[in-house]
Amino acid sequence: MHQRVLKTLEFDKVRNQLVEHASSSLGRGKAEKLVPSIDYEEVVRLQNETDEAAKVLRLKGHVPLGGIFDIRPHLKRAAIGGMLSPQELTQIASTVHASRQMKKFLSDMAEETDIPILLTYANDIVVLADVEESIKNAIDESGEVLDSASDTLRSLRQQLRSREARVREKLESMIRSSNAQKMLSDAIITIRNDRFVIPVKQEYRGHYGGIIHDTSSSGQTLFIEPQSIVQLNNELQGIRLREQQEIERILIELSVLVGDHEQELAAITEIIGELDFMFAKARYGSRIKGSKPAVNNEGRIVLFKARHPLIPIDEVVANDVAIGKDYSTVVITGPNTGGKTVTLKTVGLCTLMAQAGLQIPALDGSETAVFDAVYADIGDEQSIEQSLSTFSSHMVNIVDILQKVDYNSLVLFDELGAGTDPLEGAALAISILDEVYERGARVIATTHYPELKAYGYNREGVINASVEFDVETLSPTYKLLIGVPGRSNAFEISKRLGLMDSVISNARSHIDADSSQVESMIASLESSKRQAEKELEEAHELLKQAEMLHKDLQKQVMAYYDKKEQLTEKAKEKAASIVEKAKEEAEEIISDLRKLRLEKSADVKEHELIEARRRLQEAAPVRVTVKTAARQGARVHVFQPGDEVKVLTFGQKGHLVEKASNNEWQVQIGILKMKVNEKDLEYIETQKQPELRHVSTVKGRDSHVGLELDLRGERYEDALLKVEKYIDDALLAGYPRVSIIHGKGTGALRQGVQEHLKNHRSVKRIRFGEAGEGGTGVTIAEFK
C-alpha cells in the first residue's frame, strides 16, 4: 500500500493507538511497522491470530506478558564473546521466565478452548530453565551479584566485612576520644576514593598523620585517612580488587552460557514479541468494540453498523455499507458537511485494518475484501509549492490513480470533479467513473453535482446513495441511505430560517419541472426507506422473541419426554416388584398346601399346583429395555411416511411426516416438527401387545394440551370447571407453567380464576402477564 494513502485514510493514527496496547518494546516495535497485507492467505491467518487472542482475553481477561525485554542486542554481544552487565543478564532471565509462563498459560488454555495458532507458538518456545536459574542464582532483581554466585565471592565478601568492621572500630575510637570534639569538624566516619576517612580541622592536620584525600569547599576541613588505618584500608582495597575480578569471572561465565544458547534465546524473543503484538491487536479490537470480519478475494465489502474508529463511540453514527456483489460503484450525492467524507474514510480504513489483521469497528457478520491496492483522493490537496489549484492538485492525483488502477483495486473519490465549472466538472466526473468502472475496480465516490444523481439509474452495476439531512433541526444525521440519491434542501432550510414565502416561490418557478419531479421522487424514496428500515427493525425484534419462545418450548418438550420416560420406567419397576412379591407369597401358599396334603391328606392335586404357578408367572409384566428395542429395530427397513421411529440423538419417539430431502425426513415429536437425517432414525416395529390379565392401567391423554386456556366469553361457573380440568391436564403433561386468558372486563372472572388458583394444591404462585404476554388480561400460573 502507498504510504500517502495510509496517511490520507489516517491508518497511521490507528497504528499509534495500537502501539499503546503493547506490553513490551518488542510488541510496540511490531505495531509501529504494521502495514496492510495484499496476500489473501496471510490476511486470513492474521485475522485468525487476532481472533484467537481476543478469545483468550474474553475467557481470562489477561495474559502473563510482564517482564519482557528486547534482549537481541545482548545476545549478539554475548555470541561474539562480550561480557554482559548484571542488568543485561537480569533482563535475559526475566524474558526467559516470561516466555516459560506464557508457554504454560497457553498450553493450559488449549485444554479449555480451541487455539491452534497460539498453541503452535507456545510449542515452539524452548524452555531454558538452566539459563534462567543460573542467572537468578548469581544476580538479584536489582542487578547486584549475590554472595552465593561462587564460594570464592562469598569468602571475599566475608573478609571485606571483617576488615571494614576493624577499620570502623579503630576510627570510632578516634572520634570518641576526648580531643576529637576539638580537632574534628564532625564526629563522623566517611569515605573518599573508596577509603575510610575522618573530617579533621585544618589546624590539626598533623595530629593524625596519614593521607589527605579531599578538602571541604571552604578549605577549613580536611578528609584524612589516619596513618594507623592506612594498612587496613590497603588490605580492603586488595580484597575489593579480587572481588571485582571474581564478579567479572562470574559475568563472563554467564555471558558464555547465554552465547551458547543465542539461537534459542533469539527464537524465544521473536515468538514472545509476536505474541505480545497479537494480544495488542486483540486489546485494540476490544477498545473499539470491533469484530472479526469474514475475508474474501472477490472484491466484496459488506459492513454492518460500521463506525469510524477515530471518532468516539458515543458520537459516531454507524452505517451499513455494501459494494462488490450487486453493484461495484456507489455514488454518494448531497450537500457538504453531511458526512460523505467520513463514510468514505470509514470504508477505506476498515478495509486497511482488516488487511492488517486488525478487527474492524462493525458488527459480527461483516465482510471485507483483500485488494491489491487502495487508492484515495480525499480532502483539499492544494499545493502552494507547486503553484497548483485545488482542482489541479486533485487531477494530478487522479491521473496517477488511473495509471495504476485495475480490477482488484478499491478507489475512493471525494468530491469528484470539484473546483472547476459545474458542467465541465460533472462531465469529467462521469467520464472518470466510467473509466474506473470499466477497469473492474470497486469505486465509492462523493459529489454534490446533481447531474450524477442520474448516473446510478443509467448504468448497470452502479447505485446511488446519500446522507440524510434533518430539515427540522437544520443539521445532518450522518446516516447513509443506499439506493436514494441526495437532494437539495435549500428551500426547506431557507424557509426554516425565515426567508419569505414569496421569495421561495419565485425561486421554485426558476426550476424546471423535471428537476422538481426528481426532488419529489427523492423525498418520497427517503421517506419510504426510513419506514422500511423501521419495519425491518421491528420484524427482527419479533423474530428474536419468536426464536426465544421456540427454544424455551423445545426445552420444555424435551424435559417432558425425559420425565415421561423416567416415570414409565419407575412404574414398570414398581409393578415388577409388586408381582415378584405376589409370586413369593403364592409360593409360600403352595408350600403350605403341600404340607397340608402330606400331613392331613388334603385333596389337592400336584398338577393343579403346577397350573397355578404357571398362571402366576404369565401374569408378570415383561420389561423391554432400550437395548432390546434397539436390537429389534436394527433390521433393515425402508422408511415410509407414518412410520413410528426413534430419534437417536434425542432418544425420543416420533412419527415420519414426509421426506424433506434425499437423506432427511420431517419428524413429528410431540408438538415439534424437525428435520432429521435418516442415519439418526431407528424404526420401531409396531407389535400387538399380549393381553395381560389382572392388570389395571391408567392411560394419559392422547390429545395435545395447549400452553394457554382462553376463558373469554365463558360463564363464571363453566369457566372454573374448565380451569380445574385444564390444570389437571397440564400437570399430567408436565408443564412448568400455563397461561389463562380471562380478559379484563368487569374483573369478576379474573378474580374468581385467581382465587381458585391460589387455593389449588399444585399451584406454586400466580402473576399477571407482562406487556408482551397480555398484561392484566392474562394470569400466569406456575406449578410446584
CSV table of C-alpha atoms in Angstrom, one decimal, residues 164-379:
chain,number,residue,atom,x,y,z
A,164,GLU,CA,35.6,-2.9,57.3
A,165,ALA,CA,34.5,-3.7,60.9
A,166,ARG,CA,38.1,-3.4,62.1
A,167,VAL,CA,38.6,-0.1,60.3
A,168,ARG,CA,35.4,1.3,61.7
A,169,GLU,CA,36.2,0.2,65.1
A,170,LYS,CA,39.6,2.0,65.1
A,171,LEU,CA,38.0,5.1,63.6
A,172,GLU,CA,35.2,5.0,66.1
A,173,SER,CA,37.7,5.0,69.0
A,174,MET,CA,39.4,8.1,67.4
A,175,ILE,CA,36.2,10.2,67.0
A,176,ARG,CA,35.1,9.3,70.6
A,177,SER,CA,38.4,10.4,72.2
A,178,SER,CA,38.5,13.5,74.5
A,179,ASN,CA,40.3,15.6,71.9
A,180,ALA,CA,38.1,14.6,69.0
A,181,GLN,CA,35.5,17.3,69.6
A,182,LYS,CA,38.1,20.0,69.4
A,183,MET,CA,40.1,18.6,66.4
A,184,LEU,CA,37.3,17.2,64.2
A,185,SER,CA,34.7,19.2,62.2
A,186,ASP,CA,32.2,16.5,62.9
A,187,ALA,CA,32.3,13.2,64.7
A,188,ILE,CA,31.5,11.0,61.7
A,189,ILE,CA,33.3,8.4,59.5
A,190,THR,CA,33.0,9.0,55.8
A,191,ILE,CA,34.5,7.6,52.6
A,192,ARG,CA,36.7,9.3,49.9
A,193,ASN,CA,38.2,7.4,47.0
A,194,ASP,CA,36.9,4.1,48.4
A,195,ARG,CA,38.9,4.6,51.6
A,196,PHE,CA,37.6,5.4,55.1
A,197,VAL,CA,38.4,8.9,56.4
A,198,ILE,CA,37.5,11.4,59.1
A,199,PRO,CA,36.9,15.2,58.8
A,200,VAL,CA,39.8,17.0,60.6
A,201,LYS,CA,40.1,20.7,61.1
A,202,GLN,CA,42.8,22.5,59.1
A,203,GLU,CA,44.9,23.5,62.1
A,204,TYR,CA,45.1,19.9,63.4
A,205,ARG,CA,46.1,18.2,60.2
A,206,GLY,CA,49.4,17.0,61.7
A,207,HIS,CA,47.9,15.4,64.7
A,208,TYR,CA,46.6,12.2,63.0
A,209,GLY,CA,49.1,11.9,60.2
A,210,GLY,CA,48.2,9.7,57.2
A,211,ILE,CA,46.9,10.8,53.8
A,212,ILE,CA,44.7,13.7,52.8
A,213,HIS,CA,42.1,12.6,50.3
A,214,ASP,CA,39.8,15.6,50.0
A,215,THR,CA,39.1,19.1,51.4
A,216,SER,CA,35.8,20.9,52.0
A,217,SER,CA,34.8,23.8,49.8
A,218,SER,CA,35.9,26.3,52.4
A,219,GLY,CA,39.3,24.6,52.9
A,220,GLN,CA,38.7,24.5,56.7
A,221,THR,CA,38.1,20.7,56.8
A,222,LEU,CA,40.4,18.0,55.5
A,223,PHE,CA,39.3,14.5,54.9
A,224,ILE,CA,42.2,12.5,56.3
A,225,GLU,CA,43.0,8.8,56.3
A,226,PRO,CA,44.8,8.4,59.7
A,227,GLN,CA,48.2,6.6,59.5
A,228,SER,CA,47.0,3.9,61.9
A,229,ILE,CA,44.4,2.6,59.4
A,230,VAL,CA,46.3,3.0,56.1
A,231,GLN,CA,47.4,-0.6,56.2
A,232,LEU,CA,43.9,-1.8,56.9
A,233,ASN,CA,42.5,0.3,54.0
A,234,ASN,CA,45.2,-1.1,51.7
A,235,GLU,CA,44.1,-4.6,52.6
A,236,LEU,CA,40.4,-3.6,52.0
A,237,GLN,CA,41.4,-2.3,48.5
A,238,GLY,CA,43.2,-5.5,47.7
A,239,ILE,CA,40.2,-7.6,48.7
A,240,ARG,CA,37.9,-5.3,46.7
A,241,LEU,CA,40.1,-5.8,43.6
A,242,ARG,CA,39.9,-9.5,44.0
A,243,GLU,CA,36.1,-9.2,44.5
A,244,GLN,CA,35.7,-7.3,41.3
A,245,GLN,CA,37.8,-9.8,39.4
A,246,GLU,CA,35.7,-12.7,40.7
A,247,ILE,CA,32.5,-10.8,39.7
A,248,GLU,CA,33.9,-10.3,36.2
A,249,ARG,CA,34.7,-14.0,36.0
A,250,ILE,CA,31.1,-14.9,37.0
A,251,LEU,CA,29.7,-12.4,34.5
A,252,ILE,CA,31.9,-13.8,31.7
A,253,GLU,CA,30.8,-17.3,32.6
A,254,LEU,CA,27.1,-16.4,32.4
A,255,SER,CA,27.7,-14.5,29.2
A,256,VAL,CA,29.3,-17.6,27.7
A,257,LEU,CA,26.2,-19.6,28.8
A,258,VAL,CA,24.0,-17.0,27.1
A,259,GLY,CA,26.1,-17.1,24.0
A,260,ASP,CA,25.9,-20.9,23.8
A,261,HIS,CA,22.0,-20.5,23.7
A,262,GLU,CA,22.0,-17.5,21.4
A,263,GLN,CA,19.8,-19.0,18.7
A,264,GLU,CA,17.2,-20.5,21.2
A,265,LEU,CA,17.0,-17.2,23.0
A,266,ALA,CA,16.7,-15.2,19.8
A,267,ALA,CA,13.8,-17.5,18.8
A,268,ILE,CA,12.1,-17.1,22.2
A,269,THR,CA,12.4,-13.3,21.8
A,270,GLU,CA,10.8,-13.3,18.4
A,271,ILE,CA,8.0,-15.6,19.5
A,272,ILE,CA,7.2,-13.6,22.7
A,273,GLY,CA,7.3,-10.4,20.7
A,274,GLU,CA,4.9,-11.9,18.1
A,275,LEU,CA,2.5,-13.0,20.9
A,276,ASP,CA,2.7,-9.5,22.5
A,277,PHE,CA,1.8,-8.0,19.1
A,278,MET,CA,-1.2,-10.4,18.7
A,279,PHE,CA,-2.6,-9.6,22.1
A,280,ALA,CA,-2.1,-5.8,21.5
A,281,LYS,CA,-4.3,-6.2,18.3
A,282,ALA,CA,-6.9,-8.1,20.4
A,283,ARG,CA,-6.9,-5.4,23.1
A,284,TYR,CA,-7.3,-2.7,20.5
A,285,GLY,CA,-10.2,-4.6,19.0
A,286,SER,CA,-11.9,-4.7,22.4
A,287,ARG,CA,-11.3,-0.9,22.8
A,288,ILE,CA,-13.1,0.0,19.6
A,289,LYS,CA,-15.7,-2.8,20.1
A,290,GLY,CA,-14.5,-4.4,16.9
A,291,SER,CA,-15.3,-7.8,15.4
A,292,LYS,CA,-13.5,-10.3,13.1
A,293,PRO,CA,-14.6,-9.8,9.5
A,294,ALA,CA,-15.1,-12.6,7.0
A,295,VAL,CA,-12.4,-12.1,4.4
A,296,ASN,CA,-12.8,-12.8,0.6
A,297,ASN,CA,-10.7,-12.2,-2.5
A,298,GLU,CA,-13.7,-11.4,-4.7
A,299,GLY,CA,-13.9,-7.6,-4.1
A,300,ARG,CA,-16.9,-7.8,-1.9
A,301,ILE,CA,-17.4,-5.5,1.1
A,302,VAL,CA,-20.4,-5.8,3.4
A,303,LEU,CA,-20.3,-3.7,6.6
A,304,PHE,CA,-23.0,-3.8,9.3
A,305,LYS,CA,-23.2,-0.7,11.5
A,306,ALA,CA,-19.7,0.3,10.6
A,307,ARG,CA,-18.1,3.2,12.6
A,308,HIS,CA,-15.1,5.4,12.1
A,309,PRO,CA,-12.6,4.1,14.7
A,310,LEU,CA,-11.1,7.5,15.4
A,311,ILE,CA,-14.4,9.1,16.3
A,312,PRO,CA,-15.6,8.5,19.9
A,313,ILE,CA,-18.2,5.7,20.1
A,314,ASP,CA,-20.8,7.8,21.8
A,315,GLU,CA,-20.6,10.4,19.0
A,316,VAL,CA,-20.1,8.4,15.8
A,317,VAL,CA,-23.0,7.3,13.6
A,318,ALA,CA,-22.9,3.7,12.5
A,319,ASN,CA,-23.9,2.9,8.9
A,320,ASP,CA,-24.5,-0.2,6.7
A,321,VAL,CA,-22.4,-0.2,3.6
A,322,ALA,CA,-22.3,-2.9,0.8
A,323,ILE,CA,-20.4,-3.0,-2.5
A,324,GLY,CA,-19.0,-5.6,-4.8
A,325,LYS,CA,-21.9,-8.0,-5.1
A,326,ASP,CA,-24.9,-6.4,-6.9
A,327,TYR,CA,-23.0,-3.2,-7.8
A,328,SER,CA,-19.4,-2.2,-8.0
A,329,THR,CA,-19.8,1.6,-7.9
A,330,VAL,CA,-21.5,3.7,-5.2
A,331,VAL,CA,-22.1,7.4,-5.9
A,332,ILE,CA,-22.9,9.4,-2.8
A,333,THR,CA,-24.6,12.7,-3.6
A,334,GLY,CA,-25.8,15.5,-1.4
A,335,PRO,CA,-24.7,18.8,0.2
A,336,ASN,CA,-21.4,19.3,2.1
A,337,THR,CA,-20.9,18.7,5.8
A,338,GLY,CA,-23.3,15.8,5.6
A,339,GLY,CA,-20.9,13.0,6.5
A,340,LYS,CA,-20.0,11.8,3.0
A,341,THR,CA,-16.2,12.0,3.6
A,342,VAL,CA,-16.5,10.2,6.9
A,343,THR,CA,-18.4,7.4,5.2
A,344,LEU,CA,-15.7,7.2,2.5
A,345,LYS,CA,-12.9,7.1,5.1
A,346,THR,CA,-14.7,4.5,7.2
A,347,VAL,CA,-14.9,2.1,4.3
A,348,GLY,CA,-11.3,2.6,3.3
A,349,LEU,CA,-10.0,2.4,6.9
A,350,CYS,CA,-12.0,-0.7,7.7
A,351,THR,CA,-10.5,-2.4,4.6
A,352,LEU,CA,-6.9,-1.4,5.5
A,353,MET,CA,-7.5,-2.5,9.1
A,354,ALA,CA,-8.8,-5.9,8.0
A,355,GLN,CA,-5.9,-6.5,5.6
A,356,ALA,CA,-3.5,-5.6,8.5
A,357,GLY,CA,-5.1,-8.3,10.7
A,358,LEU,CA,-7.0,-5.9,12.9
A,359,GLN,CA,-10.6,-6.3,14.0
A,360,ILE,CA,-12.9,-3.7,12.4
A,361,PRO,CA,-15.4,-1.4,14.2
A,362,ALA,CA,-18.5,-3.1,12.8
A,363,LEU,CA,-21.0,-5.8,13.9
A,364,ASP,CA,-20.4,-9.5,13.5
A,365,GLY,CA,-21.1,-10.9,10.1
A,366,SER,CA,-19.4,-8.0,8.3
A,367,GLU,CA,-17.2,-8.9,5.3
A,368,THR,CA,-14.1,-7.3,3.7
A,369,ALA,CA,-12.1,-8.0,0.6
A,370,VAL,CA,-8.4,-8.2,0.1
A,371,PHE,CA,-7.4,-5.6,-2.5
A,372,ASP,CA,-4.0,-5.3,-4.2
A,373,ALA,CA,-4.3,-1.6,-3.8
A,374,VAL,CA,-6.5,1.1,-2.2
A,375,TYR,CA,-6.5,4.5,-3.9
A,376,ALA,CA,-7.9,7.6,-2.3
A,377,ASP,CA,-8.3,11.2,-3.5
A,378,ILE,CA,-9.7,12.9,-0.4
A,379,GLY,CA,-9.5,16.4,1.1
